[in-house]
Structures are given as C-alpha cells and as structure tokens.
Amino acid sequence: MFALAQRIAVRECRTLHATKVSQPRRVGLRFSSNSAALLSQTADVYNSFSAKAAKSYEESKAVVDASLNGDLNNNKVVVFLEGTADAPKSEASLNAIKVLTEAQVAPFLCVDVLQHPAILGFAMSKSNAKRAPFVFVNGSFYGDHEGLVTKHQSGELQKTIGNSARSTGVFAGELPVASY
C-alpha cells in the first residue's frame, strides 16, 4: 500500500515538473508599468464601488438609518473605516486609528464600511465625503482622513475630543492603552 502511494506521489511530482508554467491570468485591472495608470485604475475601481454603495444605501435606507443613526446618537465618537480598529484595511484607516489613539480619544465606536456597501453609502451621505475613514462626533461629521490629520497636527484634535490623562508610575508620561 505504501509503495503504491509513493509511486503515485513520484508520478505526480514528475508531472508537475514536466508541465510548463504559464503566465498568471490577469483579471480585473490591467497590469502596466506606468504607476499613474495604476493609480487611475484604482481610483476608478473605488469610484465604481462608491457609486454601488450609494445605490445600495438608497435601496435599504430605512433599515440602515434605523440601525446606524442609533449608533451615531448613542456614542460620542463613531469612526467609519475600512476594517476594524485592531485590523485596519487601508493606510488612511490605520492613520486615523493612530491619530485617535495618540490623542487618547476613548471610547469610540468603529464601524467597518466594508461589511456591507450600504454602510459605506450611509457614511458617504452623512458626511458628503467620498473616501473612508469618516469620523463623527456627537452625531455630526467631524472629519475625514485629511481633516483628521490636519486637526491632529494643529493640536485641535487633542483639545476638542482627546483625553489629556497620562499614565503614572513606572511608565509615567506615556499614553495609556486606548479602549475601543
């Protein structure tokens, strides 16, 4: 029995080495050495996804509003981002989490816009912005990625929604761990 299995494995191994490896199929975006073309194509894909998200939100507006408006009203800070606070899925979302953590904005609620297109559509319609992350404070739109970074650099983020509490003891002066 073992010898038979070994012969089959050897035959499969020879077959794998004998076959010519073909080029991978290119699905979706065209590959190009021109980085500007790749950025343009990425922007086109995101714009298409945003349009679908807005349409999905309009189709299920009542249900989505009932759920997400409650979250906006019941939490001081709500962040709509790509991914979660523990695992952001874009550089802009990662930067937003870093900035909010450094300013000690806690607690805040994170909502993953990639879970359903209608969630992204809701955030886009409430903020009049096209790109995540979207930060809402007391139910009102506070800023997107660029606005958040600008407010952080000027110190406004720390003053308006941050927490000035620092740790004491062995790690005196360091930031306490944020609670999301």
XYZ file of C-alpha atoms in Angstrom, residues 14-166:
153
model
C 7.221 14.372 -12.349
C 4.036 15.654 -13.938
C 4.325 18.918 -12.028
C 7.934 19.419 -13.113
C 7.184 18.472 -16.714
C 4.348 20.926 -17.196
C 5.163 24.377 -18.426
C 4.171 27.124 -16.025
C 2.063 29.646 -17.846
C 1.689 33.326 -17.044
C -0.929 34.090 -14.399
C -4.245 35.272 -15.723
C -4.796 38.955 -15.398
C -8.247 39.566 -14.068
C -9.767 42.961 -13.333
C -7.175 45.719 -13.598
C -4.722 45.702 -16.462
C -1.099 45.479 -15.438
C 1.059 48.355 -16.535
C 4.493 49.643 -15.755
C 3.050 53.121 -15.624
C 2.211 53.805 -11.985
C -0.008 56.754 -12.874
C -2.193 54.412 -14.904
C -2.426 52.014 -11.946
C -3.433 54.815 -9.603
C -6.023 55.994 -12.075
C -7.437 52.489 -12.417
C -7.532 52.077 -8.625
C -9.401 55.369 -8.313
C -11.848 54.196 -10.981
C -12.485 50.947 -9.084
C -13.074 52.849 -5.837
C -15.391 55.338 -7.558
C -17.366 52.455 -9.045
C -17.594 50.806 -5.615
C -18.685 54.129 -4.067
C -21.439 54.511 -6.646
C -22.668 50.979 -5.919
C -22.520 51.706 -2.178
C -24.642 54.834 -2.585
C -27.184 52.867 -4.630
C -27.255 50.055 -2.049
C -27.826 52.594 0.724
C -30.721 54.214 -1.147
C -32.348 50.803 -1.669
C -32.267 49.956 2.042
C -32.240 53.435 3.530
C -34.887 52.910 6.234
C -33.244 49.832 7.736
C -29.711 51.229 7.583
C -30.759 54.608 9.026
C -32.588 52.964 11.908
C -29.529 50.948 12.846
C -26.682 53.388 12.239
C -28.408 56.587 13.412
C -28.827 54.872 16.770
C -25.080 54.215 16.865
C -24.350 57.851 15.998
C -26.716 59.100 18.718
C -25.560 56.689 21.449
C -21.783 57.206 21.078
C -19.756 60.377 21.386
C -17.264 59.359 18.683
C -18.043 56.993 15.807
C -15.441 56.126 13.189
C -16.494 54.571 9.882
C -13.354 52.956 8.471
C -12.129 50.204 6.199
C -11.548 47.314 8.581
C -11.580 47.441 12.362
C -9.586 49.358 14.958
C -7.474 46.236 15.539
C -7.041 45.459 11.844
C -7.482 48.485 9.567
C -7.530 47.539 5.892
C -6.207 50.782 4.415
C -3.417 53.185 5.176
C -5.893 56.023 5.729
C -7.837 53.945 8.278
C -4.613 52.949 10.032
C -3.563 56.605 10.227
C -6.959 57.574 11.655
C -6.640 54.951 14.404
C -3.084 56.071 15.181
C -4.128 59.730 15.429
C -7.171 58.962 17.591
C -5.090 56.730 19.851
C -2.350 59.319 20.232
C -4.944 61.968 21.156
C -6.477 59.427 23.577
C -9.929 59.675 22.065
C -11.654 56.943 24.028
C -14.054 55.315 23.942
C -15.122 55.352 20.336
C -17.146 53.035 18.147
C -15.638 51.661 14.933
C -17.867 50.606 12.064
C -16.359 48.623 9.167
C -17.644 50.098 5.897
C -16.505 47.004 4.005
C -19.013 44.751 5.795
C -21.818 45.938 3.506
C -21.920 48.554 0.733
C -24.928 50.255 2.343
C -22.786 51.139 5.387
C -20.304 52.979 3.165
C -23.237 54.637 1.387
C -24.659 55.786 4.730
C -21.340 57.294 5.832
C -20.831 58.990 2.477
C -24.308 60.514 2.521
C -23.961 61.780 6.112
C -20.505 63.260 5.564
C -20.628 64.440 1.943
C -17.164 62.887 1.596
C -16.185 60.085 -0.754
C -13.307 58.318 0.970
C -13.140 56.494 4.325
C -12.408 56.989 7.190
C -15.265 59.198 8.358
C -15.266 60.483 11.948
C -18.473 61.653 13.623
C -18.551 63.438 16.980
C -21.887 63.779 18.804
C -23.704 62.700 15.635
C -22.126 65.350 13.397
C -19.450 64.845 10.795
C -16.082 65.840 12.269
C -13.644 64.974 9.510
C -12.245 62.537 7.005
C -8.640 61.345 6.830
C -7.122 64.625 5.697
C -9.238 66.699 8.078
C -8.349 64.427 10.973
C -4.620 64.585 10.266
C -4.771 68.378 9.905
C -6.627 68.725 13.222
C -4.113 66.397 14.875
C -1.110 68.366 13.597
C -2.609 71.660 14.788
C -3.474 70.217 18.224
C -7.205 70.780 17.748
C -8.000 67.050 17.907
C -6.444 66.716 21.369
C -8.233 69.841 22.634
C -11.700 69.033 21.288
C -12.178 65.286 21.701
C -8.930 63.995 23.188
C -8.167 62.968 26.734
C -5.188 64.579 28.423
C -4.810 61.785 31.002
C -1.359 60.242 31.030
